[in-house]
One Martini backbone bead per residue (centre of mass of N, CA, C, O) as a GRO file, in nm:
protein
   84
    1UNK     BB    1  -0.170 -10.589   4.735
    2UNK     BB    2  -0.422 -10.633   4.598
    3UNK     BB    3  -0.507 -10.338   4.564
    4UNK     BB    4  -0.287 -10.258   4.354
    5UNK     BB    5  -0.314 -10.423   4.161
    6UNK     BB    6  -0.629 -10.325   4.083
    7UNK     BB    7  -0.580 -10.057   4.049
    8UNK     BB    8  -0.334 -10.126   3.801
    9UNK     BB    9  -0.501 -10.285   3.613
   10UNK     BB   10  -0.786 -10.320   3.703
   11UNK     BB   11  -1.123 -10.472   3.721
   12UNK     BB   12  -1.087 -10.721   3.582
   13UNK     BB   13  -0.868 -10.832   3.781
   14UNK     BB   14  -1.059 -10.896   4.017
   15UNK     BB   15  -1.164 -11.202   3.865
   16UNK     BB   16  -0.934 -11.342   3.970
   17UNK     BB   17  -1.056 -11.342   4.296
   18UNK     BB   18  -1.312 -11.410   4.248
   19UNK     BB   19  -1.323 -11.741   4.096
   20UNK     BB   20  -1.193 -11.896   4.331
   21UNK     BB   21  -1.346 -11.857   4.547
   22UNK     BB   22  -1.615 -11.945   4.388
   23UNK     BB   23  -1.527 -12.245   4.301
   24UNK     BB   24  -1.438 -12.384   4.596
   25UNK     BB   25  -1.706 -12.370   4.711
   26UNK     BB   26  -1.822 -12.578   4.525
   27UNK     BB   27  -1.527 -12.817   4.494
   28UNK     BB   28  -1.335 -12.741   4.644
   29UNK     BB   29  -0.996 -12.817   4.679
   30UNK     BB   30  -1.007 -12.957   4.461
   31UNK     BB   31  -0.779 -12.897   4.206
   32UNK     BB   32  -0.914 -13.072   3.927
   33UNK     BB   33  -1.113 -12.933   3.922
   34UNK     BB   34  -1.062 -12.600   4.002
   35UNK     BB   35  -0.963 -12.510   3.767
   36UNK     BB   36  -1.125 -12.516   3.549
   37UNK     BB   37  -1.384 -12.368   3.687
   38UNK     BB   38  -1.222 -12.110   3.702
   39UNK     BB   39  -1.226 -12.053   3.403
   40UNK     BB   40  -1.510 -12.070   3.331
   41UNK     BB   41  -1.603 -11.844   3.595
   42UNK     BB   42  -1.482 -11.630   3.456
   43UNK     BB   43  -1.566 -11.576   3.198
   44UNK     BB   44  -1.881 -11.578   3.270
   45UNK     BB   45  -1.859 -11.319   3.434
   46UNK     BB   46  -1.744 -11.145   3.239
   47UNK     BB   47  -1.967 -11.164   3.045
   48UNK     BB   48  -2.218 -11.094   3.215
   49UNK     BB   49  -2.123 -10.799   3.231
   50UNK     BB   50  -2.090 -10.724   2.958
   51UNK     BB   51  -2.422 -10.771   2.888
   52UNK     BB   52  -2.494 -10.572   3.156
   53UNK     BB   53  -2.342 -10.305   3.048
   54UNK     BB   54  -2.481 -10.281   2.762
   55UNK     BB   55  -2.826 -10.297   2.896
   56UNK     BB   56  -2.866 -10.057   3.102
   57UNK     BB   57  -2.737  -9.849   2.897
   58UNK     BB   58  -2.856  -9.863   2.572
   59UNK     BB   59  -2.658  -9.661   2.419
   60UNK     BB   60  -2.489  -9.694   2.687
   61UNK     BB   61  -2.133  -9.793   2.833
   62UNK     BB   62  -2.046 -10.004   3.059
   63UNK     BB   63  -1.757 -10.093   3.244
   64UNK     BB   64  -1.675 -10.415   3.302
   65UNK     BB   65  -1.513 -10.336   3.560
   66UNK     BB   66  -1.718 -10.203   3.750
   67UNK     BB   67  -1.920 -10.484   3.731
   68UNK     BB   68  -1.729 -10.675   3.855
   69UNK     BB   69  -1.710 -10.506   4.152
   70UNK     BB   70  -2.015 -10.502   4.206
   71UNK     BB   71  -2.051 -10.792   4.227
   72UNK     BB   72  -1.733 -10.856   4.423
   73UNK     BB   73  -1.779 -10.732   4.668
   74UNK     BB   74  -2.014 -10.852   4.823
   75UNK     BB   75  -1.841 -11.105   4.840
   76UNK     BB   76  -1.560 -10.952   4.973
   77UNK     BB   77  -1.741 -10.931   5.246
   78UNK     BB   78  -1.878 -11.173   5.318
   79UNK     BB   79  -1.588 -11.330   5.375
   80UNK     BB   80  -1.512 -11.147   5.607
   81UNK     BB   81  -1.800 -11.179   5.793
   82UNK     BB   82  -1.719 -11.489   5.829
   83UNK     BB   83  -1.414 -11.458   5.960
   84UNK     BB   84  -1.505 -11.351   6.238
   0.00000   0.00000   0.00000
């Protein structure tokens, strides 16, 4: 289902799978961290893509959504393979 969504939204909203795992990592279950946490690790995120995409390739640019899956994926690899 969540792959689904992600092929229909596009690479960007990957970001929102990604943001809250790894903020997860980082200050555990409490919630009351773990939103603001999430909101702004997801910008950051977004952020570091987007500055990523326009400097690699510099007269042109890759697509923001790309460089996040590119980012997001062998986190959810490692995910993956950490809970068999």
């Amino acid at each position: 289902m969540a792959g689904v969504c992600v092929s229909v939204g596009g690479g960007i909203t990957f970001l929102g799978l990604i943001a809250p795992h790894i903020a997860r990592r980082l200050v555990g279950a409490r919630q009351a961290k773990l939103l603001p946490l999430t909101a702004i690790l997801g910008s950051l995120l977004l952020l570091f893509a987007d500055t990523l995409g326009r400097v690699i390739m510099a007269p042109m640019e890759l697509p923001v959504g790309k460089i996040v899956s590119i980012l997001g994926a062998p986190y959810f690899i490692y995910l993956r393979v950490k809970n068999i």
